């Protein structure tokens, strides 16, 4: 992409310290402003267009690149932790779920091994929702087509919790005689945040998003284009012909090539019989975020 076009897309994207007005987008409503009051544990992602996907590279599911538009929303600054999820579970507000390995129960580690349904239920129990795939990608990469939350430089253990030459989780061993080399996710927020103040958008734990999976953006077609795309069936259940949901962001278990802002991975939402160590974070509309601020003020 020409540098001039990338610069135009950056203008008005709402990243901290960036000013300007975004160009009109067909069919887009008025951009909602971020709330004046901060939302505890969440960052505001200003509405507008962004470059989703890629046109080059080996990851065909992320093709082709297209400009899509997302309304202002809020995103959790950190992945939901083991401690947070288990507190919800204990209170009877969330389904039983979580890691099947030892050494995954530090209260500040991201919860791992929950189903998509568990993740959705947790977010709803807290007045939030799972982010759409478009929201997740915009929050992770900004609007200018960067491949990673920090820019275009590849993932390293200084930037993300991944597998490197030392092993999984940057060489950290799991406290288990049988599974030491499996590694483990690190407590949330051990690496620098991106420009929106979001931590671990690459590496540490794969994150469930709301959308049904399609083999590529091209295959998805109109359902993944335009204003606030929600993917096949608008995310509704059931969705004929679609049986898998999407996780994003890579994890401690996988190498740097997976820890990008564009890599798309499918998995069955029940997370069984094949169990994987997926986590999540929640998003909220401006209206949901406002309700959260009001709720905090009345406690």
PDB file of C-alpha atoms in Angstrom:
ATOM      1  CA  UNK A   1       0.000   0.000   0.000  1.00  0.00           C
ATOM      2  CA  UNK A   2       1.260   3.490  -0.817  1.00  0.00           C
ATOM      3  CA  UNK A   3       2.443   5.482   2.181  1.00  0.00           C
ATOM      4  CA  UNK A   4       0.090   8.366   1.361  1.00  0.00           C
ATOM      5  CA  UNK A   5      -2.977   6.132   1.565  1.00  0.00           C
ATOM      6  CA  UNK A   6      -1.836   4.648   4.856  1.00  0.00           C
ATOM      7  CA  UNK A   7      -1.335   8.150   6.236  1.00  0.00           C
ATOM      8  CA  UNK A   8      -4.842   9.208   5.210  1.00  0.00           C
ATOM      9  CA  UNK A   9      -6.290   6.205   7.020  1.00  0.00           C
ATOM     10  CA  UNK A  10      -4.361   7.055  10.161  1.00  0.00           C
ATOM     11  CA  UNK A  11      -5.850  10.542  10.261  1.00  0.00           C
ATOM     12  CA  UNK A  12      -8.891  10.503  12.465  1.00  0.00           C
ATOM     13  CA  UNK A  13      -8.505   6.930  13.633  1.00  0.00           C
ATOM     14  CA  UNK A  14      -8.579   8.084  17.240  1.00  0.00           C
ATOM     15  CA  UNK A  15      -5.320   6.604  18.472  1.00  0.00           C
ATOM     16  CA  UNK A  16      -3.896   8.582  21.395  1.00  0.00           C
ATOM     17  CA  UNK A  17      -2.329  11.791  20.212  1.00  0.00           C
ATOM     18  CA  UNK A  18      -3.710  11.560  16.655  1.00  0.00           C
ATOM     19  CA  UNK A  19      -6.046  14.283  15.398  1.00  0.00           C
ATOM     20  CA  UNK A  20      -8.050  14.742  12.246  1.00  0.00           C
ATOM     21  CA  UNK A  21     -11.317  13.742  10.620  1.00  0.00           C
ATOM     22  CA  UNK A  22     -11.912  10.437   8.900  1.00  0.00           C
ATOM     23  CA  UNK A  23     -13.109  10.433   5.299  1.00  0.00           C
ATOM     24  CA  UNK A  24     -16.806   9.561   4.784  1.00  0.00           C
ATOM     25  CA  UNK A  25     -17.584   5.841   4.639  1.00  0.00           C
ATOM     26  CA  UNK A  26     -20.620   4.633   2.653  1.00  0.00           C
ATOM     27  CA  UNK A  27     -23.536   3.824   4.937  1.00  0.00           C
ATOM     28  CA  UNK A  28     -21.699   4.684   8.142  1.00  0.00           C
ATOM     29  CA  UNK A  29     -23.627   6.406  10.948  1.00  0.00           C
ATOM     30  CA  UNK A  30     -22.290   9.262  13.032  1.00  0.00           C
ATOM     31  CA  UNK A  31     -19.306   8.235  15.111  1.00  0.00           C
ATOM     32  CA  UNK A  32     -20.215   8.037  18.789  1.00  0.00           C
ATOM     33  CA  UNK A  33     -17.811   9.827  21.138  1.00  0.00           C
ATOM     34  CA  UNK A  34     -15.945   8.016  23.876  1.00  0.00           C
ATOM     35  CA  UNK A  35     -17.455   8.604  27.299  1.00  0.00           C
ATOM     36  CA  UNK A  36     -16.011  11.438  29.354  1.00  0.00           C
ATOM     37  CA  UNK A  37     -15.693   9.197  32.393  1.00  0.00           C
ATOM     38  CA  UNK A  38     -13.222   6.293  32.208  1.00  0.00           C
ATOM     39  CA  UNK A  39     -14.627   2.778  32.216  1.00  0.00           C
ATOM     40  CA  UNK A  40     -12.790   0.636  34.777  1.00  0.00           C
ATOM     41  CA  UNK A  41     -10.655  -2.007  33.102  1.00  0.00           C
ATOM     42  CA  UNK A  42     -11.644  -0.983  29.573  1.00  0.00           C
ATOM     43  CA  UNK A  43     -10.256   1.201  26.793  1.00  0.00           C
ATOM     44  CA  UNK A  44     -12.297   3.153  24.263  1.00  0.00           C
ATOM     45  CA  UNK A  45     -11.678   2.306  20.596  1.00  0.00           C
ATOM     46  CA  UNK A  46     -12.911   5.266  18.517  1.00  0.00           C
ATOM     47  CA  UNK A  47     -15.219   4.508  15.610  1.00  0.00           C
ATOM     48  CA  UNK A  48     -14.293   4.766  11.967  1.00  0.00           C
ATOM     49  CA  UNK A  49     -12.699   2.787   9.126  1.00  0.00           C
ATOM     50  CA  UNK A  50      -9.664   0.559   9.329  1.00  0.00           C
ATOM     51  CA  UNK A  51      -7.695  -1.788   7.103  1.00  0.00           C
ATOM     52  CA  UNK A  52      -8.618  -5.386   7.892  1.00  0.00           C
ATOM     53  CA  UNK A  53      -6.750  -8.407   6.557  1.00  0.00           C
ATOM     54  CA  UNK A  54      -3.763  -8.657   4.220  1.00  0.00           C
ATOM     55  CA  UNK A  55      -3.071  -9.170   0.524  1.00  0.00           C
ATOM     56  CA  UNK A  56       0.305 -10.857   0.894  1.00  0.00           C
ATOM     57  CA  UNK A  57       1.886 -13.500   3.061  1.00  0.00           C
ATOM     58  CA  UNK A  58       1.074 -17.144   3.689  1.00  0.00           C
ATOM     59  CA  UNK A  59      -2.116 -16.739   5.705  1.00  0.00           C
ATOM     60  CA  UNK A  60      -4.879 -17.110   3.109  1.00  0.00           C
ATOM     61  CA  UNK A  61      -7.796 -16.815   5.602  1.00  0.00           C
ATOM     62  CA  UNK A  62      -6.849 -13.152   6.152  1.00  0.00           C
ATOM     63  CA  UNK A  63      -7.222 -12.238   2.456  1.00  0.00           C
ATOM     64  CA  UNK A  64      -8.099  -9.958   0.838  1.00  0.00           C
ATOM     65  CA  UNK A  65      -7.423  -6.725   2.642  1.00  0.00           C
ATOM     66  CA  UNK A  66     -10.421  -4.419   2.782  1.00  0.00           C
ATOM     67  CA  UNK A  67     -11.468  -1.216   4.476  1.00  0.00           C
ATOM     68  CA  UNK A  68     -14.345  -1.785   6.887  1.00  0.00           C
ATOM     69  CA  UNK A  69     -16.029   0.495   9.425  1.00  0.00           C
ATOM     70  CA  UNK A  70     -16.580  -0.143  13.124  1.00  0.00           C
ATOM     71  CA  UNK A  71     -18.577   2.009  15.563  1.00  0.00           C
ATOM     72  CA  UNK A  72     -16.959   3.264  18.753  1.00  0.00           C
ATOM     73  CA  UNK A  73     -16.723   0.509  21.357  1.00  0.00           C
ATOM     74  CA  UNK A  74     -14.870  -0.482  24.491  1.00  0.00           C
ATOM     75  CA  UNK A  75     -12.449  -3.372  24.980  1.00  0.00           C
ATOM     76  CA  UNK A  76     -11.077  -4.971  28.136  1.00  0.00           C
ATOM     77  CA  UNK A  77      -7.494  -3.846  28.609  1.00  0.00           C
ATOM     78  CA  UNK A  78      -6.520  -7.346  29.793  1.00  0.00           C
ATOM     79  CA  UNK A  79      -7.544 -10.894  29.070  1.00  0.00           C
ATOM     80  CA  UNK A  80     -10.043 -12.231  31.603  1.00  0.00           C
ATOM     81  CA  UNK A  81      -8.023 -13.867  34.364  1.00  0.00           C
ATOM     82  CA  UNK A  82      -8.331 -17.205  36.126  1.00  0.00           C
ATOM     83  CA  UNK A  83      -9.234 -15.385  39.335  1.00  0.00           C
ATOM     84  CA  UNK A  84     -11.958 -13.319  37.672  1.00  0.00           C
ATOM     85  CA  UNK A  85     -13.503 -16.270  35.901  1.00  0.00           C
ATOM     86  CA  UNK A  86     -13.479 -18.528  38.956  1.00  0.00           C
ATOM     87  CA  UNK A  87     -15.100 -15.779  41.060  1.00  0.00           C
ATOM     88  CA  UNK A  88     -17.918 -15.597  38.510  1.00  0.00           C
ATOM     89  CA  UNK A  89     -18.173 -19.378  38.491  1.00  0.00           C
ATOM     90  CA  UNK A  90     -18.309 -19.516  42.304  1.00  0.00           C
ATOM     91  CA  UNK A  91     -21.060 -16.907  42.327  1.00  0.00           C
ATOM     92  CA  UNK A  92     -23.131 -19.112  40.031  1.00  0.00           C
ATOM     93  CA  UNK A  93     -23.110 -16.580  37.209  1.00  0.00           C
ATOM     94  CA  UNK A  94     -20.737 -18.450  34.867  1.00  0.00           C
ATOM     95  CA  UNK A  95     -20.498 -22.011  33.598  1.00  0.00           C
ATOM     96  CA  UNK A  96     -17.843 -24.341  34.943  1.00  0.00           C
ATOM     97  CA  UNK A  97     -14.764 -24.255  32.758  1.00  0.00           C
ATOM     98  CA  UNK A  98     -11.068 -23.773  32.809  1.00  0.00           C
ATOM     99  CA  UNK A  99      -7.642 -25.306  32.506  1.00  0.00           C
ATOM    100  CA  UNK A 100      -7.001 -29.048  32.571  1.00  0.00           C
ATOM    101  CA  UNK A 101      -3.278 -28.636  33.256  1.00  0.00           C
ATOM    102  CA  UNK A 102      -1.490 -27.851  36.494  1.00  0.00           C
ATOM    103  CA  UNK A 103       0.210 -24.490  36.936  1.00  0.00           C
ATOM    104  CA  UNK A 104      -2.549 -22.637  35.063  1.00  0.00           C
ATOM    105  CA  UNK A 105      -4.294 -21.407  38.218  1.00  0.00           C
ATOM    106  CA  UNK A 106      -2.421 -18.265  39.156  1.00  0.00           C
ATOM    107  CA  UNK A 107      -5.203 -15.708  39.788  1.00  0.00           C
ATOM    108  CA  UNK A 108      -3.531 -13.295  37.340  1.00  0.00           C
ATOM    109  CA  UNK A 109      -3.004 -15.766  34.509  1.00  0.00           C
ATOM    110  CA  UNK A 110      -5.542 -15.556  31.679  1.00  0.00           C
ATOM    111  CA  UNK A 111      -8.278 -18.143  32.055  1.00  0.00           C
ATOM    112  CA  UNK A 112      -7.636 -21.011  29.648  1.00  0.00           C
ATOM    113  CA  UNK A 113      -9.693 -23.922  28.412  1.00  0.00           C
ATOM    114  CA  UNK A 114     -13.133 -22.306  28.455  1.00  0.00           C
ATOM    115  CA  UNK A 115     -15.605 -22.905  25.672  1.00  0.00           C
ATOM    116  CA  UNK A 116     -16.915 -20.145  23.443  1.00  0.00           C
ATOM    117  CA  UNK A 117     -20.210 -20.471  25.321  1.00  0.00           C
ATOM    118  CA  UNK A 118     -18.409 -19.990  28.663  1.00  0.00           C
ATOM    119  CA  UNK A 119     -16.684 -16.888  27.310  1.00  0.00           C
ATOM    120  CA  UNK A 120     -19.917 -15.439  25.957  1.00  0.00           C
ATOM    121  CA  UNK A 121     -21.689 -16.159  29.244  1.00  0.00           C
ATOM    122  CA  UNK A 122     -19.001 -14.467  31.318  1.00  0.00           C
ATOM    123  CA  UNK A 123     -19.134 -11.297  29.225  1.00  0.00           C
ATOM    124  CA  UNK A 124     -22.931 -11.172  29.377  1.00  0.00           C
ATOM    125  CA  UNK A 125     -22.879 -11.715  33.152  1.00  0.00           C
ATOM    126  CA  UNK A 126     -20.793  -8.537  33.375  1.00  0.00           C
ATOM    127  CA  UNK A 127     -22.972  -6.449  31.074  1.00  0.00           C
ATOM    128  CA  UNK A 128     -20.611  -6.876  28.130  1.00  0.00           C
ATOM    129  CA  UNK A 129     -20.243  -9.133  25.089  1.00  0.00           C
ATOM    130  CA  UNK A 130     -17.579 -10.859  23.053  1.00  0.00           C
ATOM    131  CA  UNK A 131     -15.975  -8.545  20.470  1.00  0.00           C
ATOM    132  CA  UNK A 132     -16.736  -9.113  16.830  1.00  0.00           C
ATOM    133  CA  UNK A 133     -13.789 -10.223  14.749  1.00  0.00           C
ATOM    134  CA  UNK A 134     -13.659  -6.781  13.112  1.00  0.00           C
ATOM    135  CA  UNK A 135     -13.634  -5.063  16.503  1.00  0.00           C
ATOM    136  CA  UNK A 136     -10.902  -7.336  17.797  1.00  0.00           C
ATOM    137  CA  UNK A 137      -8.685  -6.690  14.783  1.00  0.00           C
ATOM    138  CA  UNK A 138      -9.185  -2.948  14.856  1.00  0.00           C
ATOM    139  CA  UNK A 139      -8.412  -2.834  18.571  1.00  0.00           C
ATOM    140  CA  UNK A 140      -5.297  -4.948  18.025  1.00  0.00           C
ATOM    141  CA  UNK A 141      -3.763  -3.226  15.002  1.00  0.00           C
ATOM    142  CA  UNK A 142      -5.202   0.269  14.696  1.00  0.00           C
ATOM    143  CA  UNK A 143      -6.280   1.484  11.259  1.00  0.00           C
ATOM    144  CA  UNK A 144      -3.126   1.711   9.186  1.00  0.00           C
ATOM    145  CA  UNK A 145      -2.649  -1.941   8.202  1.00  0.00           C
ATOM    146  CA  UNK A 146       0.123  -2.821  10.671  1.00  0.00           C
ATOM    147  CA  UNK A 147       0.613  -6.555  11.160  1.00  0.00           C
ATOM    148  CA  UNK A 148       1.149  -6.500  14.926  1.00  0.00           C
ATOM    149  CA  UNK A 149      -0.219  -4.515  17.856  1.00  0.00           C
ATOM    150  CA  UNK A 150       3.087  -2.606  18.062  1.00  0.00           C
ATOM    151  CA  UNK A 151       3.774  -2.072  14.339  1.00  0.00           C
ATOM    152  CA  UNK A 152       5.304  -4.180  11.568  1.00  0.00           C
ATOM    153  CA  UNK A 153       8.231  -5.708  13.448  1.00  0.00           C
ATOM    154  CA  UNK A 154       7.889  -9.467  14.108  1.00  0.00           C
ATOM    155  CA  UNK A 155       6.878 -10.805  17.492  1.00  0.00           C
ATOM    156  CA  UNK A 156       9.652 -11.406  20.022  1.00  0.00           C
ATOM    157  CA  UNK A 157       9.587 -12.442  23.658  1.00  0.00           C
ATOM    158  CA  UNK A 158      10.139  -8.803  24.597  1.00  0.00           C
ATOM    159  CA  UNK A 159       6.843  -7.946  22.867  1.00  0.00           C
ATOM    160  CA  UNK A 160       4.690 -11.041  23.449  1.00  0.00           C
ATOM    161  CA  UNK A 161       4.502 -14.314  25.365  1.00  0.00           C
ATOM    162  CA  UNK A 162       5.189 -16.855  22.599  1.00  0.00           C
ATOM    163  CA  UNK A 163       7.306 -19.867  21.723  1.00  0.00           C
ATOM    164  CA  UNK A 164      10.873 -18.978  20.757  1.00  0.00           C
ATOM    165  CA  UNK A 165      14.124 -20.918  20.388  1.00  0.00           C
ATOM    166  CA  UNK A 166      14.163 -21.515  24.167  1.00  0.00           C
ATOM    167  CA  UNK A 167      10.761 -23.197  24.079  1.00  0.00           C
ATOM    168  CA  UNK A 168       7.130 -22.414  24.800  1.00  0.00           C
ATOM    169  CA  UNK A 169       6.259 -19.374  26.929  1.00  0.00           C
ATOM    170  CA  UNK A 170       9.703 -17.966  26.093  1.00  0.00           C
ATOM    171  CA  UNK A 171      11.376 -20.887  27.816  1.00  0.00           C
ATOM    172  CA  UNK A 172       9.340 -20.835  31.044  1.00  0.00           C
ATOM    173  CA  UNK A 173       8.717 -24.370  32.281  1.00  0.00           C
ATOM    174  CA  UNK A 174       5.419 -25.567  33.665  1.00  0.00           C
ATOM    175  CA  UNK A 175       5.521 -26.927  37.221  1.00  0.00           C
ATOM    176  CA  UNK A 176       4.625 -30.429  36.112  1.00  0.00           C
ATOM    177  CA  UNK A 177       6.923 -33.420  35.730  1.00  0.00           C
ATOM    178  CA  UNK A 178       4.912 -34.774  32.799  1.00  0.00           C
ATOM    179  CA  UNK A 179       4.196 -31.500  30.960  1.00  0.00           C
ATOM    180  CA  UNK A 180       7.061 -29.155  31.841  1.00  0.00           C
ATOM    181  CA  UNK A 181       7.764 -28.319  28.193  1.00  0.00           C
ATOM    182  CA  UNK A 182       4.137 -27.363  27.526  1.00  0.00           C
ATOM    183  CA  UNK A 183       4.882 -24.048  29.208  1.00  0.00           C
ATOM    184  CA  UNK A 184       2.166 -21.779  30.532  1.00  0.00           C
ATOM    185  CA  UNK A 185       0.609 -18.376  29.977  1.00  0.00           C
ATOM    186  CA  UNK A 186       2.108 -15.552  31.988  1.00  0.00           C
ATOM    187  CA  UNK A 187       0.130 -13.227  34.277  1.00  0.00           C
ATOM    188  CA  UNK A 188      -1.714 -10.691  32.142  1.00  0.00           C
ATOM    189  CA  UNK A 189       0.046  -7.438  31.294  1.00  0.00           C
ATOM    190  CA  UNK A 190       3.676  -8.559  31.445  1.00  0.00           C
ATOM    191  CA  UNK A 191       4.414  -7.082  28.005  1.00  0.00           C
ATOM    192  CA  UNK A 192       3.966  -3.460  26.820  1.00  0.00           C
ATOM    193  CA  UNK A 193       0.458  -2.396  25.730  1.00  0.00           C
ATOM    194  CA  UNK A 194      -0.475  -1.243  22.249  1.00  0.00           C
ATOM    195  CA  UNK A 195      -1.468   2.324  21.381  1.00  0.00           C
ATOM    196  CA  UNK A 196      -4.973   1.799  22.796  1.00  0.00           C
ATOM    197  CA  UNK A 197      -3.599   0.589  26.121  1.00  0.00           C
ATOM    198  CA  UNK A 198      -4.511  -3.062  25.460  1.00  0.00           C
ATOM    199  CA  UNK A 199      -2.224  -5.794  26.759  1.00  0.00           C
ATOM    200  CA  UNK A 200      -1.471  -9.228  25.279  1.00  0.00           C
ATOM    201  CA  UNK A 201      -3.319  -8.700  22.005  1.00  0.00           C
ATOM    202  CA  UNK A 202      -0.561 -10.902  20.565  1.00  0.00           C
ATOM    203  CA  UNK A 203       0.590 -13.985  22.417  1.00  0.00           C
ATOM    204  CA  UNK A 204      -0.161 -15.270  25.929  1.00  0.00           C
ATOM    205  CA  UNK A 205      -3.631 -16.742  25.186  1.00  0.00           C
ATOM    206  CA  UNK A 206      -5.725 -17.204  22.055  1.00  0.00           C
ATOM    207  CA  UNK A 207      -8.932 -15.177  22.413  1.00  0.00           C
ATOM    208  CA  UNK A 208     -12.445 -16.179  21.383  1.00  0.00           C
ATOM    209  CA  UNK A 209     -14.403 -13.646  19.323  1.00  0.00           C
ATOM    210  CA  UNK A 210     -18.092 -13.575  18.449  1.00  0.00           C
ATOM    211  CA  UNK A 211     -18.019 -14.502  14.745  1.00  0.00           C
ATOM    212  CA  UNK A 212     -18.525 -17.782  12.964  1.00  0.00           C
ATOM    213  CA  UNK A 213     -15.441 -18.823  11.007  1.00  0.00           C
ATOM    214  CA  UNK A 214     -15.164 -18.662   7.225  1.00  0.00           C
ATOM    215  CA  UNK A 215     -12.132 -19.914   5.237  1.00  0.00           C
ATOM    216  CA  UNK A 216     -11.245 -16.398   4.081  1.00  0.00           C
ATOM    217  CA  UNK A 217     -12.562 -12.851   3.987  1.00  0.00           C
ATOM    218  CA  UNK A 218     -13.266 -13.436   0.303  1.00  0.00           C
ATOM    219  CA  UNK A 219     -15.354 -16.501   1.117  1.00  0.00           C
ATOM    220  CA  UNK A 220     -17.300 -14.546   3.730  1.00  0.00           C
ATOM    221  CA  UNK A 221     -18.286 -11.857   1.222  1.00  0.00           C
ATOM    222  CA  UNK A 222     -20.802  -9.151   2.114  1.00  0.00           C
ATOM    223  CA  UNK A 223     -21.343 -10.506   5.641  1.00  0.00           C
ATOM    224  CA  UNK A 224     -17.797  -9.424   6.483  1.00  0.00           C
ATOM    225  CA  UNK A 225     -17.795  -6.060   4.703  1.00  0.00           C
ATOM    226  CA  UNK A 226     -19.179  -2.580   5.231  1.00  0.00           C
ATOM    227  CA  UNK A 227     -20.346  -1.129   8.528  1.00  0.00           C
ATOM    228  CA  UNK A 228     -19.952  -3.122  11.758  1.00  0.00           C
ATOM    229  CA  UNK A 229     -19.634  -6.534  10.047  1.00  0.00           C
ATOM    230  CA  UNK A 230     -20.554  -9.464  12.283  1.00  0.00           C
ATOM    231  CA  UNK A 231     -19.743 -12.317   9.929  1.00  0.00           C
ATOM    232  CA  UNK A 232     -22.010 -15.147   8.773  1.00  0.00           C
ATOM    233  CA  UNK A 233     -25.592 -15.030  10.076  1.00  0.00           C
ATOM    234  CA  UNK A 234     -24.773 -11.754  11.859  1.00  0.00           C
ATOM    235  CA  UNK A 235     -23.308 -13.986  14.556  1.00  0.00           C
ATOM    236  CA  UNK A 236     -26.669 -15.581  15.341  1.00  0.00           C
ATOM    237  CA  UNK A 237     -27.045 -19.189  16.474  1.00  0.00           C
ATOM    238  CA  UNK A 238     -27.441 -21.566  14.797  1.00  0.00           C
ATOM    239  CA  UNK A 239     -25.758 -20.594  11.536  1.00  0.00           C
ATOM    240  CA  UNK A 240     -26.388 -23.174   8.783  1.00  0.00           C
ATOM    241  CA  UNK A 241     -23.178 -24.327   7.142  1.00  0.00           C
ATOM    242  CA  UNK A 242     -20.970 -22.924   9.905  1.00  0.00           C
ATOM    243  CA  UNK A 243     -19.824 -24.977  12.873  1.00  0.00           C
ATOM    244  CA  UNK A 244     -16.674 -23.229  14.130  1.00  0.00           C
ATOM    245  CA  UNK A 245     -15.971 -19.939  15.873  1.00  0.00           C
ATOM    246  CA  UNK A 246     -12.790 -17.863  15.668  1.00  0.00           C
ATOM    247  CA  UNK A 247      -9.893 -17.295  18.046  1.00  0.00           C
ATOM    248  CA  UNK A 248      -7.317 -14.586  17.516  1.00  0.00           C
ATOM    249  CA  UNK A 249      -3.905 -13.421  18.674  1.00  0.00           C
ATOM    250  CA  UNK A 250      -1.677 -16.476  19.147  1.00  0.00           C
ATOM    251  CA  UNK A 251      -0.469 -17.822  22.481  1.00  0.00           C
ATOM    252  CA  UNK A 252       2.437 -18.892  24.670  1.00  0.00           C
ATOM    253  CA  UNK A 253       2.287 -22.341  22.988  1.00  0.00           C
ATOM    254  CA  UNK A 254       2.821 -21.161  19.393  1.00  0.00           C
ATOM    255  CA  UNK A 255       5.682 -19.374  17.566  1.00  0.00           C
ATOM    256  CA  UNK A 256       5.852 -15.765  16.455  1.00  0.00           C
ATOM    257  CA  UNK A 257       4.162 -16.369  13.086  1.00  0.00           C
ATOM    258  CA  UNK A 258       0.819 -16.902  14.867  1.00  0.00           C
ATOM    259  CA  UNK A 259       1.103 -13.891  17.169  1.00  0.00           C
ATOM    260  CA  UNK A 260      -0.128 -11.321  14.663  1.00  0.00           C
ATOM    261  CA  UNK A 261      -3.143  -9.050  14.474  1.00  0.00           C
ATOM    262  CA  UNK A 262      -4.428 -10.843  11.350  1.00  0.00           C
ATOM    263  CA  UNK A 263      -4.043 -14.601  11.959  1.00  0.00           C
ATOM    264  CA  UNK A 264      -7.431 -16.365  12.130  1.00  0.00           C
ATOM    265  CA  UNK A 265      -7.888 -19.783  13.742  1.00  0.00           C
ATOM    266  CA  UNK A 266     -11.113 -21.845  13.836  1.00  0.00           C
ATOM    267  CA  UNK A 267     -12.351 -24.193  16.553  1.00  0.00           C
ATOM    268  CA  UNK A 268     -15.621 -25.779  17.644  1.00  0.00           C
ATOM    269  CA  UNK A 269     -17.363 -23.512  20.178  1.00  0.00           C
ATOM    270  CA  UNK A 270     -17.906 -26.321  22.695  1.00  0.00           C
ATOM    271  CA  UNK A 271     -14.103 -26.781  22.863  1.00  0.00           C
ATOM    272  CA  UNK A 272     -14.535 -30.552  22.999  1.00  0.00           C
ATOM    273  CA  UNK A 273     -13.911 -33.392  22.417  1.00  0.00           C
ATOM    274  CA  UNK A 274     -10.669 -31.719  21.264  1.00  0.00           C
ATOM    275  CA  UNK A 275      -9.692 -29.423  24.137  1.00  0.00           C
ATOM    276  CA  UNK A 276      -7.653 -26.292  23.490  1.00  0.00           C
ATOM    277  CA  UNK A 277      -6.321 -23.639  25.817  1.00  0.00           C
ATOM    278  CA  UNK A 278      -8.284 -20.627  24.638  1.00  0.00           C
ATOM    279  CA  UNK A 279      -9.099 -17.529  26.659  1.00  0.00           C
ATOM    280  CA  UNK A 280     -10.932 -14.300  25.901  1.00  0.00           C
ATOM    281  CA  UNK A 281     -11.575 -10.673  26.734  1.00  0.00           C
ATOM    282  CA  UNK A 282     -14.855  -8.772  26.606  1.00  0.00           C
ATOM    283  CA  UNK A 283     -16.048  -5.765  24.645  1.00  0.00           C
ATOM    284  CA  UNK A 284     -18.908  -3.337  25.202  1.00  0.00           C
ATOM    285  CA  UNK A 285     -20.900  -0.899  23.143  1.00  0.00           C
ATOM    286  CA  UNK A 286     -20.906   2.723  24.267  1.00  0.00           C
ATOM    287  CA  UNK A 287     -24.336   2.095  25.811  1.00  0.00           C
ATOM    288  CA  UNK A 288     -23.101  -0.951  27.720  1.00  0.00           C
ATOM    289  CA  UNK A 289     -20.025   0.949  28.862  1.00  0.00           C
ATOM    290  CA  UNK A 290     -22.179   3.844  30.090  1.00  0.00           C
ATOM    291  CA  UNK A 291     -24.317   1.423  32.086  1.00  0.00           C
ATOM    292  CA  UNK A 292     -21.143  -0.019  33.595  1.00  0.00           C
ATOM    293  CA  UNK A 293     -19.955   3.434  34.706  1.00  0.00           C
ATOM    294  CA  UNK A 294     -23.356   4.181  36.242  1.00  0.00           C
ATOM    295  CA  UNK A 295     -23.304   0.821  38.010  1.00  0.00           C
ATOM    296  CA  UNK A 296     -19.858   1.504  39.478  1.00  0.00           C
ATOM    297  CA  UNK A 297     -21.037   4.866  40.763  1.00  0.00           C
ATOM    298  CA  UNK A 298     -24.019   3.420  42.627  1.00  0.00           C
ATOM    299  CA  UNK A 299     -22.137   0.713  44.541  1.00  0.00           C
TER     300      UNK A 299
END
